[in-house]
Amino acid sequence: ASAIAQHVLGSVLDLPEHDRDTLLDTFAAWLDCSGSIGKAAARLYCHPNTVRYRLRKLAEHTGRSTEDPSATSELDTALQAWRLVGCRNPDDDG
């Protein structure tokens, strides 16, 4: 799980905690809302453009676009793996 999270999420995990959590929470909300920007924005109490911006930032850091179903699946799997290992940097304890 740690290796998957590190490989896919990469530099996202190196961001300051608040920034990292904001990007990953936005991605999770977007997934939970079946890819609806508007519903994710309402859930996160922000503007739809903010959700779009955060998803673009996630794509920049991971090289995986949420517009690609395969990449979205990889990101989802990595997010679940990261949560499984306790939401910590996988390099902390190996």
mmCIF file of N, CA and C in Angstrom:
data_model
loop_
_atom_site.group_PDB
_atom_site.id
_atom_site.type_symbol
_atom_site.label_atom_id
_atom_site.label_comp_id
_atom_site.label_asym_id
_atom_site.label_seq_id
_atom_site.Cartn_x
_atom_site.Cartn_y
_atom_site.Cartn_z
ATOM 1 N N ALA A 1 0.832 -1.193 0.000
ATOM 2 C CA ALA A 1 0.000 0.000 0.000
ATOM 3 C C ALA A 1 0.877 1.258 0.000
ATOM 4 N N SER A 2 1.926 1.237 0.798
ATOM 5 C CA SER A 2 2.815 2.403 0.859
ATOM 6 C C SER A 2 3.470 2.677 -0.489
ATOM 7 N N ALA A 3 3.920 1.618 -1.134
ATOM 8 C CA ALA A 3 4.590 1.782 -2.427
ATOM 9 C C ALA A 3 3.639 2.320 -3.486
ATOM 10 N N ILE A 4 2.416 1.838 -3.495
ATOM 11 C CA ILE A 4 1.425 2.332 -4.455
ATOM 12 C C ILE A 4 1.152 3.810 -4.212
ATOM 13 N N ALA A 5 0.921 4.168 -2.969
ATOM 14 C CA ALA A 5 0.630 5.562 -2.642
ATOM 15 C C ALA A 5 1.779 6.469 -3.060
ATOM 16 N N GLN A 6 2.996 6.074 -2.732
ATOM 17 C CA GLN A 6 4.162 6.895 -3.062
ATOM 18 C C GLN A 6 4.351 6.990 -4.571
ATOM 19 N N HIS A 7 4.207 5.888 -5.270
ATOM 20 C CA HIS A 7 4.417 5.872 -6.721
ATOM 21 C C HIS A 7 3.406 6.759 -7.449
ATOM 22 N N VAL A 8 2.143 6.662 -7.078
ATOM 23 C CA VAL A 8 1.100 7.396 -7.801
ATOM 24 C C VAL A 8 0.954 8.829 -7.303
ATOM 25 N N LEU A 9 0.920 9.015 -6.002
ATOM 26 C CA LEU A 9 0.687 10.359 -5.457
ATOM 27 C C LEU A 9 1.959 11.196 -5.442
ATOM 28 N N GLY A 10 3.101 10.534 -5.374
ATOM 29 C CA GLY A 10 4.388 11.213 -5.488
ATOM 30 C C GLY A 10 4.509 12.493 -4.695
ATOM 31 N N SER A 11 4.739 13.586 -5.407
ATOM 32 C CA SER A 11 5.032 14.863 -4.746
ATOM 33 C C SER A 11 3.846 15.439 -3.978
ATOM 34 N N VAL A 12 2.646 14.937 -4.200
ATOM 35 C CA VAL A 12 1.500 15.401 -3.404
ATOM 36 C C VAL A 12 1.754 15.103 -1.929
ATOM 37 N N LEU A 13 2.360 13.948 -1.666
ATOM 38 C CA LEU A 13 2.610 13.555 -0.282
ATOM 39 C C LEU A 13 3.703 14.394 0.376
ATOM 40 N N ASP A 14 4.492 15.095 -0.438
ATOM 41 C CA ASP A 14 5.550 15.953 0.092
ATOM 42 C C ASP A 14 5.079 17.376 0.370
ATOM 43 N N LEU A 15 3.854 17.696 -0.029
ATOM 44 C CA LEU A 15 3.320 19.044 0.208
ATOM 45 C C LEU A 15 3.078 19.251 1.696
ATOM 46 N N PRO A 16 3.008 20.514 2.120
ATOM 47 C CA PRO A 16 2.605 20.763 3.509
ATOM 48 C C PRO A 16 1.251 20.082 3.773
ATOM 49 N N GLU A 17 1.057 19.622 4.980
ATOM 50 C CA GLU A 17 -0.121 18.833 5.330
ATOM 51 C C GLU A 17 -1.430 19.465 4.861
ATOM 52 N N HIS A 18 -1.608 20.747 5.097
ATOM 53 C CA HIS A 18 -2.852 21.416 4.712
ATOM 54 C C HIS A 18 -3.064 21.355 3.201
ATOM 55 N N ASP A 19 -2.026 21.639 2.439
ATOM 56 C CA ASP A 19 -2.137 21.611 0.977
ATOM 57 C C ASP A 19 -2.408 20.194 0.471
ATOM 58 N N ARG A 20 -1.669 19.240 1.014
ATOM 59 C CA ARG A 20 -1.862 17.842 0.633
ATOM 60 C C ARG A 20 -3.290 17.396 0.914
ATOM 61 N N ASP A 21 -3.755 17.669 2.135
ATOM 62 C CA ASP A 21 -5.094 17.244 2.526
ATOM 63 C C ASP A 21 -6.172 17.934 1.700
ATOM 64 N N THR A 22 -5.949 19.198 1.356
ATOM 65 C CA THR A 22 -6.918 19.925 0.540
ATOM 66 C C THR A 22 -7.062 19.271 -0.829
ATOM 67 N N LEU A 23 -5.950 18.943 -1.470
ATOM 68 C CA LEU A 23 -6.014 18.306 -2.787
ATOM 69 C C LEU A 23 -6.651 16.920 -2.707
ATOM 70 N N LEU A 24 -6.247 16.128 -1.733
ATOM 71 C CA LEU A 24 -6.778 14.773 -1.632
ATOM 72 C C LEU A 24 -8.239 14.756 -1.191
ATOM 73 N N ASP A 25 -8.613 15.655 -0.300
ATOM 74 C CA ASP A 25 -10.023 15.743 0.117
ATOM 75 C C ASP A 25 -10.906 16.214 -1.031
ATOM 76 N N THR A 26 -10.389 17.126 -1.851
ATOM 77 C CA THR A 26 -11.141 17.591 -3.010
ATOM 78 C C THR A 26 -11.330 16.451 -3.999
ATOM 79 N N PHE A 27 -10.276 15.697 -4.257
ATOM 80 C CA PHE A 27 -10.372 14.562 -5.158
ATOM 81 C C PHE A 27 -11.381 13.541 -4.627
ATOM 82 N N ALA A 28 -11.325 13.248 -3.337
ATOM 83 C CA ALA A 28 -12.252 12.285 -2.735
ATOM 84 C C ALA A 28 -13.693 12.768 -2.844
ATOM 85 N N ALA A 29 -13.917 14.053 -2.591
ATOM 86 C CA ALA A 29 -15.272 14.606 -2.702
ATOM 87 C C ALA A 29 -15.764 14.518 -4.144
ATOM 88 N N TRP A 30 -14.895 14.835 -5.085
ATOM 89 C CA TRP A 30 -15.246 14.762 -6.507
ATOM 90 C C TRP A 30 -15.629 13.326 -6.883
ATOM 91 N N LEU A 31 -14.868 12.352 -6.413
ATOM 92 C CA LEU A 31 -15.197 10.950 -6.663
ATOM 93 C C LEU A 31 -16.539 10.587 -6.033
ATOM 94 N N ASP A 32 -16.726 10.986 -4.783
ATOM 95 C CA ASP A 32 -17.971 10.675 -4.072
ATOM 96 C C ASP A 32 -19.188 11.291 -4.756
ATOM 97 N N CYS A 33 -18.957 12.356 -5.496
ATOM 98 C CA CYS A 33 -20.036 13.049 -6.213
ATOM 99 C C CYS A 33 -20.098 12.618 -7.678
ATOM 100 N N SER A 34 -19.557 11.461 -7.972
ATOM 101 C CA SER A 34 -19.593 10.888 -9.327
ATOM 102 C C SER A 34 -19.002 11.810 -10.384
ATOM 103 N N GLY A 35 -17.974 12.534 -10.006
ATOM 104 C CA GLY A 35 -17.297 13.402 -10.961
ATOM 105 C C GLY A 35 -17.990 14.735 -11.213
ATOM 106 N N SER A 36 -18.960 15.070 -10.388
ATOM 107 C CA SER A 36 -19.662 16.348 -10.548
ATOM 108 C C SER A 36 -18.902 17.465 -9.832
ATOM 109 N N ILE A 37 -18.428 18.413 -10.626
ATOM 110 C CA ILE A 37 -17.715 19.563 -10.053
ATOM 111 C C ILE A 37 -18.645 20.361 -9.136
ATOM 112 N N GLY A 38 -19.868 20.606 -9.609
ATOM 113 C CA GLY A 38 -20.829 21.404 -8.837
ATOM 114 C C GLY A 38 -21.185 20.770 -7.513
ATOM 115 N N LYS A 39 -21.451 19.471 -7.518
ATOM 116 C CA LYS A 39 -21.796 18.785 -6.267
ATOM 117 C C LYS A 39 -20.607 18.732 -5.323
ATOM 118 N N ALA A 40 -19.413 18.503 -5.871
ATOM 119 C CA ALA A 40 -18.216 18.489 -5.028
ATOM 120 C C ALA A 40 -17.990 19.865 -4.405
ATOM 121 N N ALA A 41 -18.192 20.920 -5.199
ATOM 122 C CA ALA A 41 -18.030 22.284 -4.678
ATOM 123 C C ALA A 41 -19.008 22.549 -3.537
ATOM 124 N N ALA A 42 -20.243 22.120 -3.713
ATOM 125 C CA ALA A 42 -21.245 22.324 -2.660
ATOM 126 C C ALA A 42 -20.849 21.553 -1.398
ATOM 127 N N ARG A 43 -20.374 20.345 -1.575
ATOM 128 C CA ARG A 43 -19.959 19.528 -0.431
ATOM 129 C C ARG A 43 -18.779 20.156 0.302
ATOM 130 N N LEU A 44 -17.874 20.780 -0.472
ATOM 131 C CA LEU A 44 -16.666 21.373 0.108
ATOM 132 C C LEU A 44 -16.844 22.848 0.487
ATOM 133 N N TYR A 45 -18.032 23.400 0.231
ATOM 134 C CA TYR A 45 -18.311 24.814 0.532
ATOM 135 C C TYR A 45 -17.334 25.742 -0.185
ATOM 136 N N CYS A 46 -17.160 25.489 -1.480
ATOM 137 C CA CYS A 46 -16.290 26.350 -2.268
ATOM 138 C C CYS A 46 -16.885 26.533 -3.657
ATOM 139 N N HIS A 47 -16.271 27.371 -4.462
ATOM 140 C CA HIS A 47 -16.724 27.645 -5.824
ATOM 141 C C HIS A 47 -16.308 26.491 -6.738
ATOM 142 N N PRO A 48 -17.114 26.164 -7.741
ATOM 143 C CA PRO A 48 -16.729 25.113 -8.685
ATOM 144 C C PRO A 48 -15.358 25.329 -9.322
ATOM 145 N N ASN A 49 -14.990 26.577 -9.571
ATOM 146 C CA ASN A 49 -13.664 26.837 -10.144
ATOM 147 C C ASN A 49 -12.543 26.429 -9.185
ATOM 148 N N THR A 50 -12.815 26.506 -7.895
ATOM 149 C CA THR A 50 -11.831 26.083 -6.897
ATOM 150 C C THR A 50 -11.606 24.573 -7.010
ATOM 151 N N VAL A 51 -12.675 23.826 -7.203
ATOM 152 C CA VAL A 51 -12.553 22.377 -7.377
ATOM 153 C C VAL A 51 -11.747 22.084 -8.638
ATOM 154 N N ARG A 52 -12.072 22.771 -9.724
ATOM 155 C CA ARG A 52 -11.322 22.573 -10.975
ATOM 156 C C ARG A 52 -9.837 22.868 -10.782
ATOM 157 N N TYR A 53 -9.533 23.968 -10.102
ATOM 158 C CA TYR A 53 -8.146 24.358 -9.845
ATOM 159 C C TYR A 53 -7.424 23.273 -9.042
ATOM 160 N N ARG A 54 -8.071 22.790 -7.994
ATOM 161 C CA ARG A 54 -7.435 21.776 -7.140
ATOM 162 C C ARG A 54 -7.208 20.473 -7.904
ATOM 163 N N LEU A 55 -8.151 20.086 -8.745
ATOM 164 C CA LEU A 55 -7.972 18.873 -9.541
ATOM 165 C C LEU A 55 -6.834 19.047 -10.547
ATOM 166 N N ARG A 56 -6.695 20.265 -11.096
ATOM 167 C CA ARG A 56 -5.563 20.541 -11.993
ATOM 168 C C ARG A 56 -4.245 20.444 -11.237
ATOM 169 N N LYS A 57 -4.209 20.986 -10.018
ATOM 170 C CA LYS A 57 -2.992 20.905 -9.200
ATOM 171 C C LYS A 57 -2.645 19.454 -8.885
ATOM 172 N N LEU A 58 -3.650 18.647 -8.590
ATOM 173 C CA LEU A 58 -3.418 17.233 -8.351
ATOM 174 C C LEU A 58 -2.811 16.587 -9.599
ATOM 175 N N ALA A 59 -3.346 16.928 -10.748
ATOM 176 C CA ALA A 59 -2.828 16.395 -12.015
ATOM 177 C C ALA A 59 -1.388 16.841 -12.252
ATOM 178 N N GLU A 60 -1.085 18.092 -11.950
ATOM 179 C CA GLU A 60 0.278 18.590 -12.127
ATOM 180 C C GLU A 60 1.265 17.819 -11.255
ATOM 181 N N HIS A 61 0.873 17.551 -10.027
ATOM 182 C CA HIS A 61 1.770 16.863 -9.093
ATOM 183 C C HIS A 61 1.920 15.377 -9.391
ATOM 184 N N THR A 62 0.889 14.775 -9.966
ATOM 185 C CA THR A 62 0.920 13.321 -10.168
ATOM 186 C C THR A 62 1.159 12.916 -11.614
ATOM 187 N N GLY A 63 0.933 13.836 -12.539
ATOM 188 C CA GLY A 63 1.022 13.491 -13.951
ATOM 189 C C GLY A 63 -0.162 12.662 -14.414
ATOM 190 N N ARG A 64 -1.236 12.672 -13.622
ATOM 191 C CA ARG A 64 -2.432 11.892 -13.934
ATOM 192 C C ARG A 64 -3.649 12.808 -13.939
ATOM 193 N N SER A 65 -4.324 12.856 -15.076
ATOM 194 C CA SER A 65 -5.481 13.728 -15.234
ATOM 195 C C SER A 65 -6.761 13.029 -14.799
ATOM 196 N N THR A 66 -7.630 13.757 -14.124
ATOM 197 C CA THR A 66 -8.924 13.209 -13.736
ATOM 198 C C THR A 66 -9.857 13.087 -14.937
ATOM 199 N N GLU A 67 -9.422 13.575 -16.088
ATOM 200 C CA GLU A 67 -10.214 13.410 -17.308
ATOM 201 C C GLU A 67 -9.962 12.041 -17.953
ATOM 202 N N ASP A 68 -8.953 11.335 -17.469
ATOM 203 C CA ASP A 68 -8.608 10.003 -17.974
ATOM 204 C C ASP A 68 -9.107 8.964 -16.966
ATOM 205 N N PRO A 69 -10.081 8.134 -17.363
ATOM 206 C CA PRO A 69 -10.632 7.153 -16.415
ATOM 207 C C PRO A 69 -9.581 6.229 -15.803
ATOM 208 N N SER A 70 -8.611 5.837 -16.576
ATOM 209 C CA SER A 70 -7.560 4.959 -16.067
ATOM 210 C C SER A 70 -6.714 5.668 -15.007
ATOM 211 N N ALA A 71 -6.375 6.913 -15.274
ATOM 212 C CA ALA A 71 -5.601 7.697 -14.314
ATOM 213 C C ALA A 71 -6.415 7.969 -13.054
ATOM 214 N N THR A 72 -7.698 8.219 -13.230
ATOM 215 C CA THR A 72 -8.571 8.453 -12.076
ATOM 216 C C THR A 72 -8.618 7.211 -11.198
ATOM 217 N N SER A 73 -8.675 6.055 -11.816
ATOM 218 C CA SER A 73 -8.672 4.798 -11.072
ATOM 219 C C SER A 73 -7.370 4.625 -10.298
ATOM 220 N N GLU A 74 -6.251 4.949 -10.936
ATOM 221 C CA GLU A 74 -4.955 4.865 -10.247
ATOM 222 C C GLU A 74 -4.913 5.810 -9.055
ATOM 223 N N LEU A 75 -5.404 7.033 -9.250
ATOM 224 C CA LEU A 75 -5.413 8.011 -8.162
ATOM 225 C C LEU A 75 -6.303 7.541 -7.014
ATOM 226 N N ASP A 76 -7.455 6.996 -7.342
ATOM 227 C CA ASP A 76 -8.365 6.495 -6.310
ATOM 228 C C ASP A 76 -7.710 5.357 -5.534
ATOM 229 N N THR A 77 -7.102 4.429 -6.244
ATOM 230 C CA THR A 77 -6.424 3.310 -5.588
ATOM 231 C C THR A 77 -5.306 3.810 -4.673
ATOM 232 N N ALA A 78 -4.539 4.774 -5.163
ATOM 233 C CA ALA A 78 -3.444 5.328 -4.355
ATOM 234 C C ALA A 78 -3.972 6.059 -3.127
ATOM 235 N N LEU A 79 -5.065 6.786 -3.285
ATOM 236 C CA LEU A 79 -5.665 7.484 -2.145
ATOM 237 C C LEU A 79 -6.116 6.474 -1.093
ATOM 238 N N GLN A 80 -6.765 5.401 -1.530
ATOM 239 C CA GLN A 80 -7.212 4.372 -0.586
ATOM 240 C C GLN A 80 -6.012 3.691 0.080
ATOM 241 N N ALA A 81 -4.967 3.459 -0.675
ATOM 242 C CA ALA A 81 -3.755 2.856 -0.117
ATOM 243 C C ALA A 81 -3.128 3.781 0.919
ATOM 244 N N TRP A 82 -3.075 5.069 0.600
ATOM 245 C CA TRP A 82 -2.495 6.045 1.529
ATOM 246 C C TRP A 82 -3.294 6.087 2.824
ATOM 247 N N ARG A 83 -4.600 6.045 2.705
ATOM 248 C CA ARG A 83 -5.446 6.027 3.898
ATOM 249 C C ARG A 83 -5.239 4.740 4.693
ATOM 250 N N LEU A 84 -5.015 3.640 3.981
ATOM 251 C CA LEU A 84 -4.807 2.343 4.622
ATOM 252 C C LEU A 84 -3.548 2.336 5.487
ATOM 253 N N VAL A 85 -2.521 3.027 5.044
ATOM 254 C CA VAL A 85 -1.277 3.056 5.818
ATOM 255 C C VAL A 85 -1.280 4.162 6.862
ATOM 256 N N GLY A 86 -2.418 4.728 7.114
ATOM 257 C CA GLY A 86 -2.544 5.669 8.210
ATOM 258 C C GLY A 86 -2.283 7.111 7.854
ATOM 259 N N CYS A 87 -2.428 7.472 6.594
ATOM 260 C CA CYS A 87 -2.289 8.871 6.173
ATOM 261 C C CYS A 87 -0.962 9.467 6.620
ATOM 262 N N ARG A 88 0.082 8.712 6.408
ATOM 263 C CA ARG A 88 1.413 9.212 6.739
ATOM 264 C C ARG A 88 2.289 9.066 5.510
ATOM 265 N N ASN A 89 3.396 9.719 5.517
ATOM 266 C CA ASN A 89 4.333 9.589 4.409
ATOM 267 C C ASN A 89 4.867 8.166 4.424
ATOM 268 N N PRO A 90 4.704 7.416 3.327
ATOM 269 C CA PRO A 90 5.145 6.029 3.303
ATOM 270 C C PRO A 90 6.621 5.835 3.592
ATOM 271 N N ASP A 91 7.448 6.853 3.415
ATOM 272 C CA ASP A 91 8.881 6.728 3.675
ATOM 273 C C ASP A 91 9.229 6.850 5.151
ATOM 274 N N ASP A 92 8.266 7.262 5.984
ATOM 275 C CA ASP A 92 8.562 7.488 7.396
ATOM 276 C C ASP A 92 9.047 6.229 8.113
ATOM 277 N N ASP A 93 8.342 5.121 7.928
ATOM 278 C CA ASP A 93 8.697 3.904 8.649
ATOM 279 C C ASP A 93 8.981 2.721 7.737
ATOM 280 N N GLY A 94 8.910 2.933 6.416
ATOM 281 C CA GLY A 94 9.183 1.856 5.471
ATOM 282 C C GLY A 94 8.120 0.851 5.529
#
